[in-house]
Short mmCIF file of C-alpha atoms in Angstrom, two decimals:
data_model
loop_
_atom_site.label_atom_id
_atom_site.label_comp_id
_atom_site.label_asym_id
_atom_site.label_seq_id
_atom_site.Cartn_x
_atom_site.Cartn_y
_atom_site.Cartn_z
CA UNK A 92 40.41 22.27 -17.99
CA UNK A 93 38.49 23.12 -14.81
CA UNK A 94 38.25 20.69 -11.91
CA UNK A 95 34.45 20.69 -12.29
CA UNK A 96 34.70 19.54 -15.89
CA UNK A 97 37.19 16.81 -14.93
CA UNK A 98 34.78 15.47 -12.31
CA UNK A 99 31.90 15.40 -14.78
CA UNK A 100 34.09 13.63 -17.34
CA UNK A 101 34.86 10.95 -14.75
CA UNK A 102 31.15 10.71 -13.97
CA UNK A 103 30.38 10.26 -17.68
CA UNK A 104 32.95 7.50 -17.94
CA UNK A 105 31.28 5.56 -15.11
CA UNK A 106 27.77 5.79 -16.51
CA UNK A 107 26.44 2.84 -18.47
CA UNK A 108 24.35 3.05 -21.61
CA UNK A 109 24.73 3.35 -25.35
CA UNK A 110 24.87 7.16 -25.36
CA UNK A 111 27.67 9.29 -24.03
CA UNK A 112 27.00 12.86 -23.00
CA UNK A 113 28.84 15.09 -25.45
CA UNK A 114 31.75 17.35 -24.51
CA UNK A 115 29.61 20.42 -25.24
CA UNK A 116 26.88 19.14 -22.92
CA UNK A 117 29.47 18.44 -20.22
CA UNK A 118 30.78 21.99 -20.48
CA UNK A 119 27.24 23.32 -20.08
CA UNK A 120 26.75 21.15 -16.97
CA UNK A 121 30.10 22.27 -15.54
CA UNK A 122 29.10 25.91 -16.01
CA UNK A 123 25.84 25.23 -14.19
CA UNK A 124 27.63 23.57 -11.30
CA UNK A 125 30.12 26.44 -10.95
CA UNK A 126 27.22 28.90 -11.01
CA UNK A 127 25.62 27.15 -8.04
CA UNK A 128 28.86 27.43 -6.06
CA UNK A 129 29.14 31.13 -6.88
CA UNK A 130 25.50 31.76 -5.94
CA UNK A 131 26.00 30.31 -2.46
CA UNK A 132 28.58 32.99 -1.69
CA UNK A 133 25.77 35.50 -1.13
CA UNK A 134 22.69 33.32 -0.62
CA UNK A 135 21.62 30.57 1.76
CA UNK A 136 19.11 28.98 -0.63
CA UNK A 137 19.48 28.40 -4.37
CA UNK A 138 16.96 26.91 -6.80
CA UNK A 139 18.22 24.51 -9.49
CA UNK A 140 15.18 24.42 -11.75
CA UNK A 141 16.48 23.05 -15.05
CA UNK A 142 14.08 20.95 -17.16
CA UNK A 143 13.47 17.23 -16.76
CA UNK A 144 16.27 14.98 -17.98
CA UNK A 145 19.07 17.57 -18.23
CA UNK A 146 21.34 16.07 -15.55
CA UNK A 147 20.52 18.04 -12.41
CA UNK A 148 21.78 15.22 -10.16
CA UNK A 149 25.43 15.23 -11.31
CA UNK A 150 25.36 19.04 -11.50
CA UNK A 151 24.21 19.31 -7.86
CA UNK A 152 26.65 16.65 -6.63
CA UNK A 153 29.60 18.22 -8.43
CA UNK A 154 28.75 21.57 -6.84
CA UNK A 155 28.69 19.89 -3.44
CA UNK A 156 32.09 18.31 -4.10
CA UNK A 157 33.56 21.67 -5.13
CA UNK A 158 32.17 23.41 -2.03
CA UNK A 159 33.57 20.71 0.25
CA UNK A 160 37.02 20.91 -1.32
CA UNK A 161 36.96 24.70 -0.90
CA UNK A 162 36.08 24.32 2.79
CA UNK A 163 32.76 26.14 2.40
CA UNK A 164 30.89 23.10 3.71
CA UNK A 165 31.81 19.92 5.54
CA UNK A 166 28.73 17.71 5.65
CA UNK A 167 26.02 17.08 3.07
CA UNK A 168 22.46 15.87 3.62
CA UNK A 169 20.49 14.82 0.53
CA UNK A 170 16.74 14.40 0.94
CA UNK A 171 15.17 12.26 -1.80
CA UNK A 172 11.43 11.65 -2.32
CA UNK A 173 11.69 7.86 -2.00
CA UNK A 174 14.15 5.14 -0.98
CA UNK A 175 14.58 4.08 -4.61
CA UNK A 176 15.60 7.62 -5.60
CA UNK A 177 17.77 7.87 -2.47
CA UNK A 178 19.76 4.87 -3.71
CA UNK A 179 20.22 6.58 -7.07
CA UNK A 180 21.62 9.69 -5.36
CA UNK A 181 23.97 7.53 -3.27
CA UNK A 182 25.29 5.68 -6.32
CA UNK A 183 25.76 8.84 -8.36
CA UNK A 184 27.46 10.63 -5.47
CA UNK A 185 30.09 7.91 -5.46
CA UNK A 186 30.51 8.39 -9.22
CA UNK A 187 31.61 12.01 -8.63
CA UNK A 188 33.99 10.99 -5.86
CA UNK A 189 31.78 11.55 -2.81
CA UNK A 190 31.43 8.69 -0.36
CA UNK A 191 27.76 8.47 0.58
CA UNK A 192 25.56 6.21 2.64
CA UNK A 193 21.85 5.78 3.15
CA UNK A 194 20.77 6.94 6.57
CA UNK A 195 19.47 4.42 9.07
CA UNK A 196 17.90 5.39 12.42
CA UNK A 197 20.86 4.38 14.62
CA UNK A 198 23.55 6.08 12.58
CA UNK A 199 25.53 8.99 13.99
CA UNK A 200 26.98 11.80 11.93
CA UNK A 201 30.65 11.55 11.10
CA UNK A 202 32.93 14.38 10.09
CA UNK A 203 32.89 15.16 6.34
CA UNK A 204 29.99 12.81 5.71
CA UNK A 205 27.34 12.72 2.99
CA UNK A 206 24.05 11.14 4.02
CA UNK A 207 21.05 10.37 1.84
CA UNK A 208 17.65 10.19 3.51
CA UNK A 209 13.96 10.46 2.71
CA UNK A 210 11.49 12.73 4.56
CA UNK A 211 10.43 9.74 6.67
CA UNK A 212 14.01 8.70 7.57
CA UNK A 213 15.60 12.05 8.36
CA UNK A 214 18.39 11.76 10.94
CA UNK A 215 17.55 12.44 14.56
CA UNK A 216 19.60 14.35 17.08
CA UNK A 217 21.40 17.64 16.75
CA UNK A 218 23.53 16.68 13.79
CA UNK A 219 26.42 18.70 12.35
CA UNK A 220 26.94 22.46 12.55
CA UNK A 221 24.40 24.04 10.20
CA UNK A 222 26.87 26.72 9.14
CA UNK A 223 28.94 24.06 7.37
CA UNK A 224 26.06 21.86 6.20
CA UNK A 225 24.69 21.69 2.65
CA UNK A 226 21.17 20.29 2.31
CA UNK A 227 20.12 19.14 -1.17
CA UNK A 228 16.35 18.62 -1.49
CA UNK A 229 15.23 16.67 -4.55
CA UNK A 230 11.73 17.29 -5.96
CA UNK A 231 11.64 20.37 -3.77
CA UNK A 232 8.23 21.42 -5.03
CA UNK A 233 6.74 18.49 -3.09
CA UNK A 234 5.51 19.65 0.28
CA UNK A 235 7.79 22.66 0.68
CA UNK A 236 5.32 25.29 -0.50
CA UNK A 237 3.43 25.20 2.80
CA UNK A 238 5.30 26.13 5.97
CA UNK A 239 2.64 24.34 8.02
CA UNK A 240 3.02 21.15 5.99
CA UNK A 241 4.48 17.97 7.41
CA UNK A 242 7.46 17.84 5.05
CA UNK A 243 8.38 21.49 5.59
CA UNK A 244 8.28 21.09 9.38
CA UNK A 245 10.43 17.94 9.16
CA UNK A 246 13.06 19.61 6.98
CA UNK A 247 13.23 23.09 8.45
CA UNK A 248 15.31 22.14 11.55
CA UNK A 249 17.97 20.79 9.19
CA UNK A 250 17.78 23.71 6.77
CA UNK A 251 17.65 26.61 9.23
CA UNK A 252 21.06 28.28 9.05
CA UNK A 253 22.41 25.78 6.49
CA UNK A 254 22.93 26.18 2.77
CA UNK A 255 20.03 24.65 0.86
CA UNK A 256 19.99 23.60 -2.80
CA UNK A 257 16.41 23.15 -3.99
CA UNK A 258 16.21 20.80 -6.97
CA UNK A 259 13.04 20.74 -9.08
CA UNK A 260 12.33 20.33 -12.77
CA UNK A 261 9.05 22.21 -12.48
CA UNK A 262 9.72 25.71 -11.12
CA UNK A 263 6.88 27.06 -13.25
CA UNK A 264 4.43 25.09 -11.09
CA UNK A 265 5.35 27.03 -7.98
CA UNK A 266 2.98 29.63 -6.66
CA UNK A 267 4.58 32.93 -5.59
CA UNK A 268 3.93 32.08 -1.95
CA UNK A 269 5.29 28.59 -2.55
CA UNK A 270 8.49 30.03 -3.99
CA UNK A 271 8.84 32.36 -0.99
CA UNK A 272 8.34 29.46 1.41
CA UNK A 273 10.81 27.17 -0.36
CA UNK A 274 13.67 29.62 -0.57
CA UNK A 275 12.95 30.82 2.97
CA UNK A 276 13.44 27.39 4.52
CA UNK A 277 17.09 28.24 5.20
CA UNK A 278 16.12 31.39 7.10
CA UNK A 279 17.65 31.59 10.56
CA UNK A 280 14.33 32.59 12.16
CA UNK A 281 11.21 30.48 12.60
CA UNK A 282 9.39 31.91 9.61
CA UNK A 283 9.63 31.03 5.96
CA UNK A 284 11.57 34.09 4.91
CA UNK A 285 10.48 37.63 4.04
CA UNK A 286 7.44 38.01 1.78
CA UNK A 287 8.12 38.76 -1.89
CA UNK A 288 5.34 41.21 -2.68
CA UNK A 289 6.62 42.13 -6.14
CA UNK A 290 6.84 38.48 -7.17
CA UNK A 291 3.28 37.87 -6.06
CA UNK A 292 2.00 40.88 -7.95
CA UNK A 293 3.94 39.91 -11.09
CA UNK A 294 2.69 36.32 -10.98
CA UNK A 295 -0.90 37.55 -10.66
CA UNK A 296 -0.38 39.83 -13.65
CA UNK A 297 0.89 36.87 -15.72
CA UNK A 298 -2.11 34.81 -14.68
CA UNK A 299 -4.40 37.63 -15.81
CA UNK A 300 -2.57 37.84 -19.13
CA UNK A 301 -2.78 34.11 -19.78
CA UNK A 302 -6.44 34.07 -18.83
CA UNK A 303 -7.04 36.95 -21.22
CA UNK A 304 -5.52 35.21 -24.23
CA UNK A 305 -6.13 31.54 -23.30
CA UNK A 306 -9.20 31.38 -21.04
CA UNK A 307 -10.15 28.12 -19.38
CA UNK A 308 -13.63 28.50 -20.85
CA UNK A 309 -13.98 29.64 -24.47
CA UNK A 310 -15.55 33.06 -24.93
CA UNK A 311 -19.27 32.86 -25.62
CA UNK A 312 -19.44 36.16 -27.50
CA UNK A 313 -17.38 36.99 -30.57
CA UNK A 314 -19.01 40.22 -31.79
CA UNK A 315 -16.94 43.35 -32.47
CA UNK A 316 -17.70 45.01 -29.13
CA UNK A 317 -16.73 41.99 -27.02
CA UNK A 318 -13.59 41.48 -29.15
CA UNK A 319 -12.54 45.10 -28.58
CA UNK A 320 -13.11 44.84 -24.83
CA UNK A 321 -11.11 41.61 -24.75
CA UNK A 322 -8.20 43.29 -26.55
CA UNK A 323 -8.34 46.22 -24.13
CA UNK A 324 -8.14 43.84 -21.17
CA UNK A 325 -5.21 42.05 -22.80
CA UNK A 326 -3.36 45.31 -23.44
CA UNK A 327 -3.90 46.37 -19.82
CA UNK A 328 -2.58 43.00 -18.61
CA UNK A 329 0.51 43.37 -20.80
CA UNK A 330 1.32 46.82 -19.44
CA UNK A 331 0.89 45.69 -15.85
CA UNK A 332 3.16 42.66 -16.40
CA UNK A 333 5.81 44.88 -17.96
CA UNK A 334 5.76 47.30 -15.05
CA UNK A 335 6.08 44.53 -12.43
CA UNK A 336 8.69 42.40 -14.14
CA UNK A 337 11.87 44.14 -12.95
CA UNK A 338 10.94 44.37 -9.23
CA UNK A 339 9.97 40.67 -9.27
CA UNK A 340 13.26 39.68 -10.85
CA UNK A 341 15.14 41.65 -8.20
CA UNK A 342 13.42 39.67 -5.44
CA UNK A 343 14.16 36.33 -7.08
CA UNK A 344 17.71 37.09 -8.24
CA UNK A 345 19.52 35.94 -5.05
CA UNK A 346 18.01 32.49 -5.36
CA UNK A 347 17.91 31.82 -9.11
CA UNK A 348 20.60 30.73 -11.51
CA UNK A 349 20.77 32.29 -14.94
CA UNK A 350 18.07 31.01 -17.24
CA UNK A 351 18.53 27.52 -18.60
CA UNK A 352 19.61 27.55 -22.24
CA UNK A 353 18.16 24.53 -24.07
CA UNK A 354 20.56 25.17 -26.96
CA UNK A 355 23.56 24.43 -24.74
CA UNK A 356 22.40 20.86 -24.11
CA UNK A 357 20.53 20.48 -27.43
CA UNK A 358 17.22 19.67 -25.76
CA UNK A 359 14.67 18.82 -28.48
CA UNK A 360 11.14 20.26 -28.40
CA UNK A 361 8.51 17.91 -27.04
CA UNK A 362 5.87 16.60 -29.43
CA UNK A 363 2.59 18.47 -29.62
CA UNK A 364 -0.28 16.23 -28.63
CA UNK A 365 -2.46 14.96 -31.47
CA UNK A 366 -5.77 13.51 -30.44
CA UNK A 367 -7.50 10.35 -31.64
CA UNK A 368 -11.27 10.67 -31.40
CA UNK A 369 -12.90 7.69 -29.68
CA UNK A 370 -16.48 7.19 -30.91
CA UNK A 371 -19.41 5.84 -28.87
CA UNK A 372 -21.35 2.74 -29.73
CA UNK A 373 -25.12 3.10 -29.40
CA UNK A 374 -25.76 1.05 -26.24
CA UNK A 375 -22.81 2.45 -24.34
CA UNK A 376 -23.77 6.01 -25.34
CA UNK A 377 -27.16 5.58 -23.65
CA UNK A 378 -25.50 4.39 -20.46
CA UNK A 379 -22.95 7.23 -20.62
CA UNK A 380 -25.56 9.97 -20.96
CA UNK A 381 -27.59 8.40 -18.17
CA UNK A 382 -24.55 8.25 -15.90
CA UNK A 383 -23.92 11.98 -16.47
CA UNK A 384 -27.11 12.71 -14.50
CA UNK A 385 -26.12 10.71 -11.42
CA UNK A 386 -24.37 13.52 -9.45
CA UNK A 387 -27.52 15.64 -9.52
CA UNK A 388 -29.75 12.67 -8.69
CA UNK A 389 -27.75 11.61 -5.63
CA UNK A 390 -26.58 15.05 -4.50
CA UNK A 391 -22.87 14.51 -5.12
CA UNK A 392 -20.37 17.35 -5.47
CA UNK A 393 -17.40 17.81 -7.77
CA UNK A 394 -19.07 17.70 -11.16
CA UNK A 395 -15.84 18.56 -13.04
CA UNK A 396 -13.88 15.71 -11.46
CA UNK A 397 -16.84 13.38 -11.96
CA UNK A 398 -16.87 14.15 -15.69
CA UNK A 399 -13.16 13.30 -15.93
CA UNK A 400 -13.70 10.00 -14.14
CA UNK A 401 -16.64 9.02 -16.35
CA UNK A 402 -14.66 9.53 -19.57
CA UNK A 403 -11.65 7.72 -18.11
CA UNK A 404 -13.12 4.29 -17.32
CA UNK A 405 -16.26 2.63 -16.02
CA UNK A 406 -14.32 1.61 -12.93
CA UNK A 407 -13.42 5.25 -12.24
CA UNK A 408 -17.11 6.18 -12.50
CA UNK A 409 -18.06 3.70 -9.78
CA UNK A 410 -15.12 4.93 -7.70
CA UNK A 411 -16.36 8.55 -7.88
CA UNK A 412 -18.37 10.11 -5.07
CA UNK A 413 -21.51 9.93 -7.21
CA UNK A 414 -20.91 6.30 -8.18
CA UNK A 415 -20.23 5.22 -4.60
CA UNK A 416 -23.27 7.09 -3.30
CA UNK A 417 -25.52 5.50 -5.93
CA UNK A 418 -24.24 2.06 -4.98
CA UNK A 419 -24.85 2.72 -1.29
CA UNK A 420 -28.39 3.98 -1.91
CA UNK A 421 -29.14 0.94 -4.06
CA UNK A 422 -27.89 -1.42 -1.34
CA UNK A 423 -30.08 0.28 1.25
CA UNK A 424 -33.16 0.07 -0.97
CA UNK A 425 -33.16 -3.72 -0.77
CA UNK A 426 -33.03 -6.41 -3.41
CA UNK A 427 -35.29 -6.05 -6.43
CA UNK A 428 -36.36 -2.47 -5.65
CA UNK A 429 -36.53 0.06 -8.48
CA UNK A 430 -33.28 1.80 -7.47
CA UNK A 431 -31.53 -1.54 -7.07
CA UNK A 432 -32.72 -2.63 -10.52
CA UNK A 433 -31.71 0.69 -12.10
CA UNK A 434 -28.22 0.55 -10.56
CA UNK A 435 -27.61 -3.00 -11.72
CA UNK A 436 -28.83 -2.16 -15.22
CA UNK A 437 -26.51 0.86 -15.38
CA UNK A 438 -23.63 -1.24 -14.11
CA UNK A 439 -24.30 -3.85 -16.80
CA UNK A 440 -24.61 -1.23 -19.57
CA UNK A 441 -21.43 0.62 -18.58
CA UNK A 442 -19.64 -2.68 -18.23
CA UNK A 443 -16.01 -2.92 -17.16
CA UNK A 444 -12.57 -2.84 -18.72
CA UNK A 445 -12.73 -2.73 -22.50
CA UNK A 446 -16.50 -2.24 -22.49
CA UNK A 447 -15.55 1.40 -22.02
CA UNK A 448 -14.62 2.68 -25.52
CA UNK A 449 -11.65 4.72 -24.34
CA UNK A 450 -10.16 1.76 -22.48
CA UNK A 451 -10.79 -0.43 -25.52
CA UNK A 452 -9.00 1.96 -27.90
CA UNK A 453 -6.03 2.32 -25.56
CA UNK A 454 -5.69 -1.46 -25.20
CA UNK A 455 -5.91 -1.94 -28.98
CA UNK A 456 -3.23 0.70 -29.67
CA UNK A 457 -0.90 -0.60 -26.97
CA UNK A 458 -1.32 -4.16 -28.26
CA UNK A 459 -0.31 -3.04 -31.76
CA UNK A 460 2.85 -1.39 -30.43
CA UNK A 461 3.68 -4.42 -28.29
CA UNK A 462 3.37 -6.69 -31.31
CA UNK A 463 5.81 -4.41 -33.12
CA UNK A 464 8.32 -5.05 -30.34
CA UNK A 465 7.94 -1.69 -28.58
CA UNK A 466 7.90 -0.90 -24.88
CA UNK A 467 4.93 1.29 -23.92
CA UNK A 468 4.49 3.77 -21.08
CA UNK A 469 0.82 4.43 -20.24
CA UNK A 470 -0.29 7.33 -18.06
CA UNK A 471 -3.63 7.23 -16.24
CA UNK A 472 -4.81 9.74 -13.65
CA UNK A 473 -7.13 7.61 -11.53
CA UNK A 474 -6.19 4.51 -9.54
CA UNK A 475 -9.30 2.68 -10.76
CA UNK A 476 -8.40 3.41 -14.37
CA UNK A 477 -4.81 2.29 -13.87
CA UNK A 478 -6.08 -1.01 -12.50
CA UNK A 479 -8.67 -1.40 -15.27
CA UNK A 480 -6.07 -0.79 -17.97
CA UNK A 481 -3.62 -3.12 -16.27
CA UNK A 482 -6.16 -5.94 -16.00
CA UNK A 483 -7.28 -5.54 -19.62
CA UNK A 484 -3.72 -5.46 -20.96
CA UNK A 485 -2.65 -8.44 -18.84
CA UNK A 486 -5.55 -10.42 -20.27
CA UNK A 487 -4.42 -9.43 -23.76
CA UNK A 488 -0.62 -9.64 -23.46
CA UNK A 489 0.01 -11.82 -20.43
CA UNK A 490 0.63 -10.80 -16.83
CA UNK A 491 4.40 -11.10 -17.21
CA UNK A 492 4.44 -8.39 -19.86
CA UNK A 493 2.41 -5.70 -18.07
CA UNK A 494 3.28 -3.88 -14.84
CA UNK A 495 1.09 -1.52 -12.81
CA UNK A 496 3.46 -0.09 -10.19
CA UNK A 497 1.86 1.84 -7.34
CA UNK A 498 5.09 3.74 -6.69
CA UNK A 499 8.05 2.92 -8.93
CA UNK A 500 8.82 -0.17 -11.04
CA UNK A 501 10.82 -2.99 -9.53
CA UNK A 502 14.50 -3.20 -10.40
CA UNK A 503 13.75 -6.03 -12.82
CA UNK A 504 10.95 -4.11 -14.55
CA UNK A 505 13.06 -0.96 -14.72
CA UNK A 506 16.01 -2.70 -16.36
CA UNK A 507 13.78 -4.55 -18.82
CA UNK A 508 11.95 -1.37 -19.85
CA UNK A 509 15.25 0.43 -20.57
CA UNK A 510 16.62 -2.44 -22.68
CA UNK A 511 15.73 -2.09 -26.36
CA UNK A 512 16.59 -5.73 -26.99
CA UNK A 513 14.42 -7.09 -24.16
CA UNK A 514 10.95 -8.54 -24.55
CA UNK A 515 8.52 -5.58 -24.69
CA UNK A 516 7.08 -4.39 -21.39
CA UNK A 517 4.02 -2.21 -20.82
CA UNK A 518 4.18 0.07 -17.77
CA UNK A 519 0.79 1.40 -16.69
CA UNK A 520 1.16 4.10 -14.08
CA UNK A 521 -0.14 7.36 -12.82
CA UNK A 522 1.91 10.50 -12.32
CA UNK A 523 4.02 8.62 -9.79
CA UNK A 524 5.94 7.62 -12.93
CA UNK A 525 6.37 11.22 -14.10
CA UNK A 526 8.96 12.18 -11.47
CA UNK A 527 12.29 10.92 -10.13
CA UNK A 528 12.74 7.91 -12.38
CA UNK A 529 14.67 7.35 -15.62
CA UNK A 530 12.75 5.33 -18.19
CA UNK A 531 14.80 6.29 -21.23
CA UNK A 532 17.04 4.21 -23.44
CA UNK A 533 14.68 1.92 -25.36
CA UNK A 534 12.61 4.50 -27.28
CA UNK A 535 9.23 3.52 -25.81
CA UNK A 536 5.83 4.67 -27.00
CA UNK A 537 3.70 6.86 -24.74
CA UNK A 538 -0.04 6.82 -24.05
CA UNK A 539 -1.77 9.82 -22.46
CA UNK A 540 -4.93 7.93 -21.54
CA UNK A 541 -5.86 10.65 -19.02
CA UNK A 542 -4.78 14.24 -19.42
CA UNK A 543 -4.11 16.69 -16.60
CA UNK A 544 -4.96 20.38 -16.52
CA UNK A 545 -1.39 21.48 -15.86
CA UNK A 546 0.65 21.31 -19.11
CA UNK A 547 3.88 21.26 -17.09
CA UNK A 548 2.86 17.83 -15.82
CA UNK A 549 2.74 16.61 -19.43
CA UNK A 550 6.31 17.83 -19.88
CA UNK A 551 7.29 15.79 -16.84
CA UNK A 552 5.70 12.72 -18.37
CA UNK A 553 7.68 13.09 -21.59
CA UNK A 554 10.76 13.90 -19.52
CA UNK A 555 10.89 10.34 -18.20
CA UNK A 556 12.05 9.10 -21.60
CA UNK A 557 13.67 12.18 -23.15
CA UNK A 558 16.85 12.58 -21.09
CA UNK A 559 20.46 13.62 -21.54
CA UNK A 560 21.72 10.16 -20.56
CA UNK A 561 20.20 8.69 -23.74
CA UNK A 562 20.94 11.58 -26.07
CA UNK A 563 17.55 13.26 -25.67
CA UNK A 564 15.96 10.67 -27.90
CA UNK A 565 13.28 12.23 -30.07
CA UNK A 566 9.70 11.20 -29.42
CA UNK A 567 7.99 10.82 -32.79
CA UNK A 568 4.38 12.09 -32.93
CA UNK A 569 3.19 8.70 -34.15
CA UNK A 570 4.63 7.12 -30.98
CA UNK A 571 2.27 9.15 -28.76
CA UNK A 572 -1.39 8.10 -28.40
CA UNK A 573 -3.92 10.48 -26.86
CA UNK A 574 -7.45 9.06 -26.97
CA UNK A 575 -10.23 11.64 -26.62
CA UNK A 576 -13.76 10.41 -26.05
CA UNK A 577 -16.24 11.95 -28.48
CA UNK A 578 -18.00 14.10 -25.89
CA UNK A 579 -17.88 17.74 -24.88
CA UNK A 580 -16.09 17.29 -21.55
CA UNK A 581 -13.15 15.25 -22.89
CA UNK A 582 -12.86 17.42 -26.00
CA UNK A 583 -12.85 20.60 -23.91
CA UNK A 584 -10.10 19.24 -21.68
CA UNK A 585 -7.91 18.27 -24.62
CA UNK A 586 -8.38 21.66 -26.32
CA UNK A 587 -7.71 23.56 -23.12
CA UNK A 588 -4.63 21.57 -22.14
CA UNK A 589 -3.04 21.82 -25.59
CA UNK A 590 -3.84 25.53 -25.84
CA UNK A 591 -2.38 26.22 -22.41
CA UNK A 592 0.55 23.97 -23.24
CA UNK A 593 1.37 26.21 -26.19
CA UNK A 594 1.37 29.27 -23.95
CA UNK A 595 3.38 27.59 -21.22
CA UNK A 596 6.06 26.84 -23.81
CA UNK A 597 6.13 30.53 -24.68
CA UNK A 598 6.38 31.51 -21.03
CA UNK A 599 9.22 29.14 -20.21
CA UNK A 600 12.47 31.11 -19.97
CA UNK A 601 14.68 31.44 -23.00
CA UNK A 602 18.43 31.72 -23.20
CA UNK A 603 18.54 35.26 -21.80
CA UNK A 604 15.48 35.37 -19.55
CA UNK A 605 14.76 34.61 -15.91
CA UNK A 606 11.93 32.44 -14.65
CA UNK A 607 8.54 34.15 -14.73
CA UNK A 608 9.96 36.74 -17.14
CA UNK A 609 7.91 37.99 -20.06
CA UNK A 610 10.10 38.86 -23.07
CA UNK A 611 8.85 41.07 -25.86
CA UNK A 612 8.58 38.21 -28.36
CA UNK A 613 6.37 36.30 -25.93
CA UNK A 614 4.07 39.29 -25.59
CA UNK A 615 3.83 39.55 -29.36
CA UNK A 616 3.10 35.85 -29.76
CA UNK A 617 0.52 35.87 -26.98
CA UNK A 618 -1.37 38.72 -28.56
CA UNK A 619 -1.08 37.43 -32.11
CA UNK A 620 0.90 40.45 -33.29
CA UNK A 621 3.45 38.37 -35.24
#
């Protein structure tokens, strides 16, 4: 038995919960950890990009332990996105036999030390020799894709010349330039590493291919001529992607592990979204169609975002640029003027909270699940909608049973939500709850009140509750609620997101493929040849 596997077995023994990671899953994690160690022999920066919930934290920490024992490194600096997550890294480091402490401003580095910090609490001073320092950056896609960004500038002095392990569950979200910048942060010069021209060209070819087979806007023409031209464009995109694939892989190879194999950890497929159409009532429909005209009437920009806010909640409408501008103009017009009267009438007709049909349907569905004894995780996109849903649900279920965390849940809320025997709790959050927090264990229901254009973000949302630590609990389709307002804009978003989600699943690497690779079976599926 390898030392890596022994460490992970000890880690498993110390973890609480009803599920124990299987021996086969442990062996897969041990292999991943050993692969990281081997990769650092020839590279200064390595990307650990395994999917959400597969145990990247113990894998990274075990690799660090192995490298320290081998004398490759002496000190370790872990950079977490928040203090709450930093505490989790500290606790889990101790579970693999690494003494760790949270950094405070007056602390000095000690020999063979592991420190955990956040971007805002990075240690000052010169610090340890970079040649023997390992820097582990959690949620590395945040702020490291721009070398002029605040987070990149704060981290680069620590990473330059060190070994850097970049941990992210969403490598497919990275732009080619973002990938270059991230892996170049360990470069010994002041830049962000050499440009990867082949990667950029390959990524652009994939974008062209996806756009050819899954356009953001549906094709207006479907006659034989336009269909033939579309197929010709698709075929050209396929050939270009094929020709650019190998050079791109060669550029990425020093920094990437072998492709993640979901079969090794028995990761289940995520549920495909099924929509529930939310109808209008007559009076609200009149107000809705009137509100759609406001951006043009007041000269506001961002029509696409405005449409998303209007279908999300009445509160989000008034929080939009158009809604705020209308309110300001009405205030300036004076009491009882025509614009003042119109604005007040529109405000009354749109109402608040459950007057909005989508909010009402979400509250009704969540209430039903709560009464069945189920925890519920609700995702909104807009702050105003999160607050509106929280207020409506608190009025329905009681304030003690609904939480609307602005960052992460409190320790009490977190423990209650993960306890299947506890009184049900409804968590209403935004995508701050889709990263860096474990919400598994109690088989909660999920509400996608607001969708997002990027299907990878939806995978992150599901990944909060489908994790290795709880046996990758299956999310039943009937436990997921996706309300879609009966209007063109909300319907178009749902159709586009689900269609692109299907293609993103095809483009995610398989057992024998690298990231951004395009296997033959994917090409066939994309073009409908199977």
